[in-house]
PDB file of C-alpha atoms and ligand atoms in Angstrom:
ATOM      1  CA  MET A 125     -16.493 194.290  -2.653  1.00  0.00           C
ATOM      2  CA  SER A 126     -12.974 192.977  -3.018  1.00  0.00           C
ATOM      3  CA  ARG A 127     -10.715 194.143  -5.786  1.00  0.00           C
ATOM      4  CA  TYR A 128     -11.097 190.684  -7.300  1.00  0.00           C
ATOM      5  CA  GLN A 129     -14.907 190.927  -7.386  1.00  0.00           C
ATOM      6  CA  ALA A 130     -14.733 194.415  -8.878  1.00  0.00           C
ATOM      7  CA  ALA A 131     -12.430 193.183 -11.603  1.00  0.00           C
ATOM      8  CA  LEU A 132     -14.818 190.317 -12.338  1.00  0.00           C
ATOM      9  CA  LEU A 133     -17.773 192.713 -12.515  1.00  0.00           C
ATOM     10  CA  GLY A 134     -15.826 195.008 -14.846  1.00  0.00           C
ATOM     11  CA  LEU A 135     -14.974 192.099 -17.090  1.00  0.00           C
ATOM     12  CA  GLY A 136     -18.630 191.036 -17.172  1.00  0.00           C
ATOM     13  CA  LEU A 137     -19.745 194.524 -18.147  1.00  0.00           C
ATOM     14  CA  LEU A 138     -17.101 194.737 -20.857  1.00  0.00           C
ATOM     15  CA  LEU A 139     -18.224 191.393 -22.261  1.00  0.00           C
ATOM     16  CA  MET A 140     -21.845 192.544 -22.337  1.00  0.00           C
ATOM     17  CA  PHE A 141     -20.832 195.723 -24.117  1.00  0.00           C
ATOM     18  CA  LEU A 142     -18.829 193.796 -26.698  1.00  0.00           C
ATOM     19  CA  LEU A 143     -21.722 191.422 -27.304  1.00  0.00           C
ATOM     20  CA  TYR A 144     -24.060 194.386 -27.690  1.00  0.00           C
ATOM     21  CA  VAL A 145     -21.991 196.275 -30.247  1.00  0.00           C
ATOM     22  CA  GLY A 146     -21.180 193.015 -32.013  1.00  0.00           C
ATOM     23  CA  LEU A 147     -24.844 192.336 -32.809  1.00  0.00           C
ATOM     24  CA  PRO A 148     -25.805 193.021 -36.408  1.00  0.00           C
ATOM     25  CA  GLY A 149     -27.601 196.329 -36.825  1.00  0.00           C
ATOM     26  CA  PRO A 150     -30.323 196.998 -39.378  1.00  0.00           C
ATOM     27  CA  PRO A 151     -29.067 196.192 -42.861  1.00  0.00           C
ATOM     28  CA  GLU A 152     -27.750 199.122 -44.839  1.00  0.00           C
ATOM     29  CA  GLN A 153     -29.343 200.343 -47.992  1.00  0.00           C
ATOM     30  CA  THR A 154     -27.486 198.404 -50.683  1.00  0.00           C
ATOM     31  CA  SER A 155     -24.082 197.771 -49.253  1.00  0.00           C
ATOM     32  CA  GLN A 156     -21.414 196.157 -51.306  1.00  0.00           C
ATOM     33  CA  LEU A 157     -20.206 193.332 -49.118  1.00  0.00           C
ATOM     34  CA  TRP A 158     -17.132 192.367 -51.041  1.00  0.00           C
ATOM     35  CA  ARG A 159     -15.653 192.353 -54.457  1.00  0.00           C
ATOM     36  CA  GLY A 160     -13.273 189.686 -55.679  1.00  0.00           C
ATOM     37  CA  PRO A 161     -11.497 189.594 -59.015  1.00  0.00           C
ATOM     38  CA  ASN A 162     -14.488 187.937 -60.668  1.00  0.00           C
ATOM     39  CA  ILE A 163     -17.389 188.510 -58.346  1.00  0.00           C
ATOM     40  CA  THR A 164     -19.371 191.256 -56.610  1.00  0.00           C
ATOM     41  CA  VAL A 165     -21.695 190.470 -53.709  1.00  0.00           C
ATOM     42  CA  LEU A 166     -24.402 192.985 -52.829  1.00  0.00           C
ATOM     43  CA  ALA A 167     -26.873 192.953 -49.962  1.00  0.00           C
ATOM     44  CA  GLY A 168     -29.385 195.395 -48.523  1.00  0.00           C
ATOM     45  CA  LEU A 169     -32.993 196.451 -48.661  1.00  0.00           C
ATOM     46  CA  THR A 170     -34.691 196.883 -52.015  1.00  0.00           C
ATOM     47  CA  ARG A 171     -34.771 200.567 -52.872  1.00  0.00           C
ATOM     48  CA  GLY A 172     -38.387 201.051 -53.790  1.00  0.00           C
ATOM     49  CA  HIS A 173     -41.570 200.531 -51.864  1.00  0.00           C
ATOM     50  CA  SER A 174     -41.064 196.861 -51.042  1.00  0.00           C
ATOM     51  CA  GLN A 175     -38.198 197.200 -48.497  1.00  0.00           C
ATOM     52  CA  ILE A 176     -37.244 193.561 -48.712  1.00  0.00           C
ATOM     53  CA  PHE A 177     -33.788 192.267 -47.843  1.00  0.00           C
ATOM     54  CA  TYR A 178     -31.902 190.733 -50.723  1.00  0.00           C
ATOM     55  CA  ARG A 179     -28.478 189.353 -51.447  1.00  0.00           C
ATOM     56  CA  GLU A 180     -27.136 189.244 -54.922  1.00  0.00           C
ATOM     57  CA  VAL A 181     -24.051 188.065 -56.736  1.00  0.00           C
ATOM     58  CA  LEU A 182     -23.246 189.911 -59.941  1.00  0.00           C
ATOM     59  CA  PRO A 183     -21.383 188.239 -62.748  1.00  0.00           C
ATOM     60  CA  LEU A 184     -18.186 189.736 -64.109  1.00  0.00           C
ATOM     61  CA  GLN A 185     -19.764 190.385 -67.495  1.00  0.00           C
ATOM     62  CA  GLN A 186     -22.099 193.336 -67.841  1.00  0.00           C
ATOM     63  CA  ALA A 187     -24.657 191.446 -69.908  1.00  0.00           C
ATOM     64  CA  HIS A 188     -25.996 188.431 -68.008  1.00  0.00           C
ATOM     65  CA  ARG A 189     -27.623 185.416 -69.617  1.00  0.00           C
ATOM     66  CA  ALA A 190     -30.735 185.498 -67.423  1.00  0.00           C
ATOM     67  CA  GLU A 191     -31.882 186.648 -64.019  1.00  0.00           C
ATOM     68  CA  VAL A 192     -32.615 184.022 -61.422  1.00  0.00           C
ATOM     69  CA  VAL A 193     -34.551 184.909 -58.255  1.00  0.00           C
ATOM     70  CA  PHE A 194     -34.512 182.542 -55.274  1.00  0.00           C
ATOM     71  CA  LEU A 195     -37.215 182.376 -52.618  1.00  0.00           C
ATOM     72  CA  HIS A 196     -36.895 180.102 -49.572  1.00  0.00           C
ATOM     73  CA  GLY A 197     -38.703 177.616 -47.337  1.00  0.00           C
ATOM     74  CA  LYS A 198     -39.969 178.076 -43.792  1.00  0.00           C
ATOM     75  CA  ALA A 199     -36.772 176.978 -42.023  1.00  0.00           C
ATOM     76  CA  PHE A 200     -34.513 179.180 -44.169  1.00  0.00           C
ATOM     77  CA  ASN A 201     -33.853 182.638 -45.561  1.00  0.00           C
ATOM     78  CA  SER A 202     -31.829 184.036 -48.449  1.00  0.00           C
ATOM     79  CA  HIS A 203     -28.592 183.035 -46.734  1.00  0.00           C
ATOM     80  CA  ILE A 204     -29.115 179.371 -47.672  1.00  0.00           C
ATOM     81  CA  TRP A 205     -28.431 180.151 -51.365  1.00  0.00           C
ATOM     82  CA  GLU A 206     -25.129 181.771 -50.498  1.00  0.00           C
ATOM     83  CA  GLN A 207     -24.234 178.984 -48.065  1.00  0.00           C
ATOM     84  CA  LEU A 208     -24.841 176.311 -50.713  1.00  0.00           C
ATOM     85  CA  GLY A 209     -22.760 178.288 -53.196  1.00  0.00           C
ATOM     86  CA  THR A 210     -25.734 178.538 -55.557  1.00  0.00           C
ATOM     87  CA  LEU A 211     -25.520 182.318 -56.060  1.00  0.00           C
ATOM     88  CA  GLN A 212     -21.771 182.203 -56.651  1.00  0.00           C
ATOM     89  CA  LEU A 213     -22.034 179.256 -59.048  1.00  0.00           C
ATOM     90  CA  LEU A 214     -24.722 180.932 -61.134  1.00  0.00           C
ATOM     91  CA  SER A 215     -22.813 184.192 -61.326  1.00  0.00           C
ATOM     92  CA  LYS A 216     -19.754 182.302 -62.507  1.00  0.00           C
ATOM     93  CA  ARG A 217     -21.871 180.853 -65.276  1.00  0.00           C
ATOM     94  CA  GLY A 218     -22.967 184.315 -66.355  1.00  0.00           C
ATOM     95  CA  TYR A 219     -26.333 184.601 -64.610  1.00  0.00           C
ATOM     96  CA  ARG A 220     -27.509 187.369 -62.330  1.00  0.00           C
ATOM     97  CA  ALA A 221     -28.547 185.550 -59.144  1.00  0.00           C
ATOM     98  CA  VAL A 222     -30.626 187.196 -56.406  1.00  0.00           C
ATOM     99  CA  ALA A 223     -32.074 185.699 -53.227  1.00  0.00           C
ATOM    100  CA  ILE A 224     -34.597 187.490 -51.035  1.00  0.00           C
ATOM    101  CA  ASP A 225     -35.837 187.147 -47.467  1.00  0.00           C
ATOM    102  CA  LEU A 226     -39.618 186.774 -47.524  1.00  0.00           C
ATOM    103  CA  PRO A 227     -41.512 189.167 -45.187  1.00  0.00           C
ATOM    104  CA  GLY A 228     -40.999 188.140 -41.563  1.00  0.00           C
ATOM    105  CA  PHE A 229     -37.864 186.082 -42.346  1.00  0.00           C
ATOM    106  CA  GLY A 230     -34.174 186.943 -42.068  1.00  0.00           C
ATOM    107  CA  ASN A 231     -33.736 190.699 -42.367  1.00  0.00           C
ATOM    108  CA  SER A 232     -37.157 191.448 -43.872  1.00  0.00           C
ATOM    109  CA  ALA A 233     -39.860 192.986 -41.694  1.00  0.00           C
ATOM    110  CA  PRO A 234     -43.268 191.293 -41.526  1.00  0.00           C
ATOM    111  CA  SER A 235     -45.813 192.727 -43.936  1.00  0.00           C
ATOM    112  CA  GLN A 236     -49.549 193.172 -43.621  1.00  0.00           C
ATOM    113  CA  GLU A 237     -49.797 192.779 -47.366  1.00  0.00           C
ATOM    114  CA  ALA A 238     -48.480 189.215 -47.116  1.00  0.00           C
ATOM    115  CA  SER A 239     -51.630 188.039 -45.354  1.00  0.00           C
ATOM    116  CA  THR A 240     -53.677 187.693 -48.563  1.00  0.00           C
ATOM    117  CA  GLU A 241     -53.108 185.764 -51.757  1.00  0.00           C
ATOM    118  CA  ALA A 242     -53.422 188.877 -53.930  1.00  0.00           C
ATOM    119  CA  GLY A 243     -51.174 190.817 -51.553  1.00  0.00           C
ATOM    120  CA  ARG A 244     -48.392 188.231 -51.797  1.00  0.00           C
ATOM    121  CA  ALA A 245     -48.521 188.296 -55.604  1.00  0.00           C
ATOM    122  CA  LYS A 246     -48.380 192.094 -55.561  1.00  0.00           C
ATOM    123  CA  LEU A 247     -45.515 192.119 -53.084  1.00  0.00           C
ATOM    124  CA  LEU A 248     -43.424 189.777 -55.201  1.00  0.00           C
ATOM    125  CA  LYS A 249     -44.185 191.855 -58.280  1.00  0.00           C
ATOM    126  CA  GLN A 250     -43.008 194.965 -56.443  1.00  0.00           C
ATOM    127  CA  VAL A 251     -39.831 193.261 -55.265  1.00  0.00           C
ATOM    128  CA  LEU A 252     -38.970 192.250 -58.826  1.00  0.00           C
ATOM    129  CA  ARG A 253     -39.622 195.774 -60.034  1.00  0.00           C
ATOM    130  CA  ASP A 254     -37.511 197.273 -57.240  1.00  0.00           C
ATOM    131  CA  LEU A 255     -34.679 194.879 -58.056  1.00  0.00           C
ATOM    132  CA  GLU A 256     -35.010 195.877 -61.709  1.00  0.00           C
ATOM    133  CA  VAL A 257     -35.553 192.290 -62.710  1.00  0.00           C
ATOM    134  CA  GLN A 258     -37.346 192.046 -66.054  1.00  0.00           C
ATOM    135  CA  ASN A 259     -37.775 188.382 -66.988  1.00  0.00           C
ATOM    136  CA  ALA A 260     -36.797 186.297 -64.046  1.00  0.00           C
ATOM    137  CA  VAL A 261     -36.501 182.607 -63.574  1.00  0.00           C
ATOM    138  CA  LEU A 262     -38.240 182.121 -60.236  1.00  0.00           C
ATOM    139  CA  VAL A 263     -37.024 179.360 -57.891  1.00  0.00           C
ATOM    140  CA  SER A 264     -39.621 178.530 -55.258  1.00  0.00           C
ATOM    141  CA  PRO A 265     -39.249 175.882 -52.567  1.00  0.00           C
ATOM    142  CA  SER A 266     -41.897 174.836 -50.073  1.00  0.00           C
ATOM    143  CA  LEU A 267     -43.546 177.701 -48.151  1.00  0.00           C
ATOM    144  CA  SER A 268     -42.568 180.242 -50.811  1.00  0.00           C
ATOM    145  CA  GLY A 269     -45.200 178.652 -53.071  1.00  0.00           C
ATOM    146  CA  SER A 270     -47.691 180.894 -51.258  1.00  0.00           C
ATOM    147  CA  TYR A 271     -45.944 183.802 -53.036  1.00  0.00           C
ATOM    148  CA  ALA A 272     -44.782 182.171 -56.245  1.00  0.00           C
ATOM    149  CA  LEU A 273     -48.066 180.509 -57.248  1.00  0.00           C
ATOM    150  CA  PRO A 274     -50.280 183.589 -56.862  1.00  0.00           C
ATOM    151  CA  PHE A 275     -47.636 185.479 -58.851  1.00  0.00           C
ATOM    152  CA  LEU A 276     -47.401 182.755 -61.507  1.00  0.00           C
ATOM    153  CA  MET A 277     -51.165 182.728 -62.022  1.00  0.00           C
ATOM    154  CA  ARG A 278     -51.328 186.491 -62.513  1.00  0.00           C
ATOM    155  CA  SER A 279     -47.987 187.428 -64.041  1.00  0.00           C
ATOM    156  CA  HIS A 280     -46.477 184.355 -65.706  1.00  0.00           C
ATOM    157  CA  HIS A 281     -45.809 186.431 -68.841  1.00  0.00           C
ATOM    158  CA  GLN A 282     -43.163 188.200 -66.722  1.00  0.00           C
ATOM    159  CA  LEU A 283     -41.328 184.961 -66.011  1.00  0.00           C
ATOM    160  CA  ARG A 284     -38.748 183.394 -68.232  1.00  0.00           C
ATOM    161  CA  GLY A 285     -38.788 180.187 -66.246  1.00  0.00           C
ATOM    162  CA  PHE A 286     -40.238 178.635 -63.112  1.00  0.00           C
ATOM    163  CA  VAL A 287     -38.536 176.155 -60.783  1.00  0.00           C
ATOM    164  CA  PRO A 288     -40.955 174.897 -58.128  1.00  0.00           C
ATOM    165  CA  ILE A 289     -39.414 172.643 -55.463  1.00  0.00           C
ATOM    166  CA  ALA A 290     -42.326 170.938 -53.674  1.00  0.00           C
ATOM    167  CA  PRO A 291     -44.087 174.275 -53.116  1.00  0.00           C
ATOM    168  CA  THR A 292     -47.148 174.925 -50.960  1.00  0.00           C
ATOM    169  CA  SER A 293     -50.409 176.357 -52.310  1.00  0.00           C
ATOM    170  CA  THR A 294     -50.601 174.336 -55.541  1.00  0.00           C
ATOM    171  CA  ARG A 295     -53.969 172.898 -54.500  1.00  0.00           C
ATOM    172  CA  ASN A 296     -55.402 176.384 -54.575  1.00  0.00           C
ATOM    173  CA  TYR A 297     -55.552 176.411 -58.362  1.00  0.00           C
ATOM    174  CA  THR A 298     -57.414 174.427 -60.999  1.00  0.00           C
ATOM    175  CA  LYS A 299     -56.101 172.280 -63.807  1.00  0.00           C
ATOM    176  CA  GLU A 300     -57.342 174.909 -66.271  1.00  0.00           C
ATOM    177  CA  GLN A 301     -55.382 177.637 -64.504  1.00  0.00           C
ATOM    178  CA  PHE A 302     -52.183 175.589 -64.759  1.00  0.00           C
ATOM    179  CA  TRP A 303     -52.846 174.800 -68.437  1.00  0.00           C
ATOM    180  CA  ALA A 304     -52.876 178.505 -69.225  1.00  0.00           C
ATOM    181  CA  VAL A 305     -49.304 179.015 -67.978  1.00  0.00           C
ATOM    182  CA  LYS A 306     -46.840 178.436 -70.811  1.00  0.00           C
ATOM    183  CA  THR A 307     -43.724 179.314 -68.794  1.00  0.00           C
ATOM    184  CA  PRO A 308     -40.943 176.714 -69.153  1.00  0.00           C
ATOM    185  CA  THR A 309     -40.945 174.905 -65.825  1.00  0.00           C
ATOM    186  CA  LEU A 310     -38.541 172.589 -64.054  1.00  0.00           C
ATOM    187  CA  ILE A 311     -40.280 170.652 -61.292  1.00  0.00           C
ATOM    188  CA  MET A 312     -37.805 169.380 -58.697  1.00  0.00           C
ATOM    189  CA  PHE A 313     -38.337 167.333 -55.572  1.00  0.00           C
ATOM    190  CA  GLY A 314     -36.567 164.901 -53.285  1.00  0.00           C
ATOM    191  CA  GLU A 315     -37.209 161.180 -53.541  1.00  0.00           C
ATOM    192  CA  LEU A 316     -37.726 160.981 -49.780  1.00  0.00           C
ATOM    193  CA  ASP A 317     -40.036 163.994 -49.512  1.00  0.00           C
ATOM    194  CA  HIS A 318     -43.300 162.689 -48.103  1.00  0.00           C
ATOM    195  CA  THR A 319     -44.757 166.082 -47.255  1.00  0.00           C
ATOM    196  CA  LEU A 320     -45.467 168.124 -50.371  1.00  0.00           C
ATOM    197  CA  ALA A 321     -43.693 166.415 -53.262  1.00  0.00           C
ATOM    198  CA  ARG A 322     -46.550 164.215 -54.456  1.00  0.00           C
ATOM    199  CA  GLU A 323     -49.341 166.729 -53.904  1.00  0.00           C
ATOM    200  CA  SER A 324     -47.492 169.524 -55.702  1.00  0.00           C
ATOM    201  CA  LEU A 325     -46.386 167.265 -58.578  1.00  0.00           C
ATOM    202  CA  GLN A 326     -49.985 166.184 -59.129  1.00  0.00           C
ATOM    203  CA  GLN A 327     -50.969 169.796 -59.665  1.00  0.00           C
ATOM    204  CA  LEU A 328     -47.846 171.139 -61.361  1.00  0.00           C
ATOM    205  CA  HIS A 329     -47.818 168.472 -64.048  1.00  0.00           C
ATOM    206  CA  HIS A 330     -50.753 170.329 -65.620  1.00  0.00           C
ATOM    207  CA  LEU A 331     -48.297 173.065 -66.623  1.00  0.00           C
ATOM    208  CA  PRO A 332     -47.957 172.452 -70.366  1.00  0.00           C
ATOM    209  CA  ASN A 333     -44.193 172.946 -70.702  1.00  0.00           C
ATOM    210  CA  HIS A 334     -42.537 171.187 -67.796  1.00  0.00           C
ATOM    211  CA  SER A 335     -39.844 168.671 -67.065  1.00  0.00           C
ATOM    212  CA  VAL A 336     -39.406 166.772 -63.804  1.00  0.00           C
ATOM    213  CA  VAL A 337     -36.219 166.022 -61.896  1.00  0.00           C
ATOM    214  CA  LYS A 338     -36.308 163.767 -58.844  1.00  0.00           C
ATOM    215  CA  LEU A 339     -33.274 164.072 -56.579  1.00  0.00           C
ATOM    216  CA  TYR A 340     -32.371 160.681 -55.154  1.00  0.00           C
ATOM    217  CA  LYS A 341     -31.876 160.126 -51.430  1.00  0.00           C
ATOM    218  CA  ALA A 342     -32.990 163.696 -50.770  1.00  0.00           C
ATOM    219  CA  GLY A 343     -35.873 164.872 -48.590  1.00  0.00           C
ATOM    220  CA  HIS A 344     -38.130 167.926 -48.664  1.00  0.00           C
ATOM    221  CA  ALA A 345     -35.198 170.397 -48.703  1.00  0.00           C
ATOM    222  CA  CYS A 346     -33.657 168.431 -51.583  1.00  0.00           C
ATOM    223  CA  TYR A 347     -31.274 171.257 -52.617  1.00  0.00           C
ATOM    224  CA  LEU A 348     -29.719 171.039 -49.146  1.00  0.00           C
ATOM    225  CA  HIS A 349     -29.397 167.246 -49.135  1.00  0.00           C
ATOM    226  CA  SER A 350     -28.143 166.945 -52.668  1.00  0.00           C
ATOM    227  CA  PRO A 351     -26.655 170.294 -53.758  1.00  0.00           C
ATOM    228  CA  GLU A 352     -24.545 168.910 -56.587  1.00  0.00           C
ATOM    229  CA  ALA A 353     -27.429 167.166 -58.315  1.00  0.00           C
ATOM    230  CA  PHE A 354     -29.602 170.217 -57.657  1.00  0.00           C
ATOM    231  CA  HIS A 355     -27.074 172.616 -59.205  1.00  0.00           C
ATOM    232  CA  HIS A 356     -26.548 170.311 -62.146  1.00  0.00           C
ATOM    233  CA  ALA A 357     -30.283 170.079 -62.942  1.00  0.00           C
ATOM    234  CA  LEU A 358     -30.806 173.812 -62.443  1.00  0.00           C
ATOM    235  CA  LEU A 359     -27.933 174.806 -64.759  1.00  0.00           C
ATOM    236  CA  GLU A 360     -29.056 172.279 -67.361  1.00  0.00           C
ATOM    237  CA  PHE A 361     -32.505 173.925 -67.324  1.00  0.00           C
ATOM    238  CA  LEU A 362     -31.169 177.509 -67.349  1.00  0.00           C
ATOM    239  CA  ASP A 363     -28.663 176.832 -70.124  1.00  0.00           C
ATOM    240  CA  HIS A 364     -31.442 175.558 -72.394  1.00  0.00           C
ATOM    241  CA  LEU A 365     -34.001 178.299 -71.882  1.00  0.00           C
ATOM    242  CA  PRO A 366     -34.966 180.019 -75.122  1.00  0.00           C
TER     243      PRO A 366
HETATM  244  C1  NAG B 530     -11.274 184.758 -62.524  1.00  0.00           C
HETATM  245  O1  NAG B 530     -11.521 184.441 -63.882  1.00  0.00           O
HETATM  246  C2  NAG B 530     -10.372 184.009 -64.588  1.00  0.00           C
HETATM  247  C3  NAG B 530     -10.751 183.829 -66.058  1.00  0.00           C
HETATM  248  O2  NAG B 530     -12.008 183.212 -66.208  1.00  0.00           O
HETATM  249  C4  NAG B 530      -9.858 182.699 -63.953  1.00  0.00           C
HETATM  250  O3  NAG B 530      -8.717 182.240 -64.617  1.00  0.00           O
HETATM  251  C5  NAG B 530      -9.545 182.963 -62.481  1.00  0.00           C
HETATM  252  O4  NAG B 530      -9.179 181.768 -61.855  1.00  0.00           O
HETATM  253  C6  NAG B 530     -10.754 183.545 -61.771  1.00  0.00           C
HETATM  254  N1  NAG B 530     -10.387 183.939 -60.406  1.00  0.00           N
HETATM  255  C7  NAG B 530     -11.117 183.563 -59.341  1.00  0.00           C
HETATM  256  C8  NAG B 530     -10.618 184.053 -58.034  1.00  0.00           C
HETATM  257  O5  NAG B 530     -12.123 182.879 -59.430  1.00  0.00           O
HETATM  258  C1  NAG B 531     -56.127 179.981 -51.511  1.00  0.00           C
HETATM  259  O1  NAG B 531     -57.155 180.666 -52.228  1.00  0.00           O
HETATM  260  C2  NAG B 531     -58.059 181.380 -51.406  1.00  0.00           C
HETATM  261  C3  NAG B 531     -59.139 181.959 -52.292  1.00  0.00           C
HETATM  262  O2  NAG B 531     -58.622 182.554 -53.449  1.00  0.00           O
HETATM  263  C4  NAG B 531     -57.292 182.457 -50.645  1.00  0.00           C
HETATM  264  O3  NAG B 531     -58.156 183.150 -49.781  1.00  0.00           O
HETATM  265  C5  NAG B 531     -56.177 181.808 -49.840  1.00  0.00           C
HETATM  266  O4  NAG B 531     -55.403 182.791 -49.199  1.00  0.00           O
HETATM  267  C6  NAG B 531     -55.302 180.969 -50.720  1.00  0.00           C
HETATM  268  N1  NAG B 531     -54.319 180.269 -49.938  1.00  0.00           N
HETATM  269  C7  NAG B 531     -53.036 180.307 -50.216  1.00  0.00           C
HETATM  270  C8  NAG B 531     -52.151 179.518 -49.303  1.00  0.00           C
HETATM  271  O5  NAG B 531     -52.585 180.930 -51.155  1.00  0.00           O
HETATM  272  C1  NAG B 532     -40.517 174.604 -73.375  1.00  0.00           C
HETATM  273  O1  NAG B 532     -39.429 174.871 -72.515  1.00  0.00           O
HETATM  274  C2  NAG B 532     -38.155 174.707 -73.077  1.00  0.00           C
HETATM  275  C3  NAG B 532     -37.121 174.996 -72.006  1.00  0.00           C
HETATM  276  O2  NAG B 532     -37.250 174.147 -70.904  1.00  0.00           O
HETATM  277  C4  NAG B 532     -37.987 175.620 -74.273  1.00  0.00           C
HETATM  278  O3  NAG B 532     -36.734 175.394 -74.858  1.00  0.00           O
HETATM  279  C5  NAG B 532     -39.103 175.404 -75.267  1.00  0.00           C
HETATM  280  O4  NAG B 532     -39.013 176.394 -76.274  1.00  0.00           O
HETATM  281  C6  NAG B 532     -40.468 175.516 -74.598  1.00  0.00           C
HETATM  282  N1  NAG B 532     -41.506 175.125 -75.530  1.00  0.00           N
HETATM  283  C7  NAG B 532     -42.548 175.896 -75.796  1.00  0.00           C
HETATM  284  C8  NAG B 532     -43.552 175.345 -76.746  1.00  0.00           C
HETATM  285  O5  NAG B 532     -42.703 176.995 -75.261  1.00  0.00           O
END
C-alpha cells in the first residue's frame, strides 16, 4: 500500500468515526435545549411511565393561559410544530405549548399498548399526566385521530378544547357518542384535502359546540401549506376559550 493509499484509508476511517459520533444518541431525560431572553425550550422523555418524547416551549410568564398539546400525522413527528414556529408563537402569546412524538415516531419507541383503541386512549392519558397537563387543548391531525378520538370519547371532561384536523378514526363512533362531548371544538381542514376532510367533517359536526375553518388552497396537511391562516384560526379559537 502506498503512502497515498494509506492516507486515503486513514481519512476514510476518520470520516466514519466523525459520522458515528455525530449521530444523535438517545434523548436525555428532560434536557433544556436553549433559553433565550423570553423563551425556554425543553425536550426529552416524559418522566413517568409513558416514556414518550416531547418538546415544549415555555412562556416567560409563570402562569400560562392554557396548555396546548400537539399530536402529528403519519409523515411527521413533534418537530413539525417547532419547524412551523407554532410552539414558539403560542408561547409568545402566553400559552404552554407541547408537542409529542407518538409511539414508533421520531424519538418515541413503539408501544404494544398502542395496538388497541383502549390502549391508545390510556397511553395519551398517561402522557398528559406525566407532562403534568391538567386541561389541555388537544390538536390532532390525520393519523393521530386514532389516539385523540378514543381519548375524547372517554376523557373529554379533561379537555379544555379540541382541534381535529382531518383526523382518522372518526367513523368508529356514533352520532350519539359525538353529541355527548361538550368540549369546545375547532374543526380545521384544507380545501384541497380529498382524503379525510369530508369523512371526518361529516362525523365531527355532531359535536355540539364546534366551529369549522376551511383553509383555502391547502391540502391534507393544511397547517403546512397555509401556516399563517392556520396560526390565525388557532389563536382566535384559543383566545376565546372560556
Ligand atoms: C422579549 O420581550 C420583550 C418585551 O415583551 C420584547 O421587547 C423583546 O423584543 C423580546 N425579545 C425577544 C428576543 O423576543
Ligand atoms: C374502531 O373500533 C373498534 C371496536 O371498538 C376497535 O377494535 C378498533 O381498534 C377501532 N379502530 C380505530 C382506528 O380506532
Ligand atoms: C362553546 O365554545 C366556545 C369556545 O369556542 C365557548 O366560548 C362557549 O362557552 C361554548 N359553549 C358552551 C355552551 O359550552
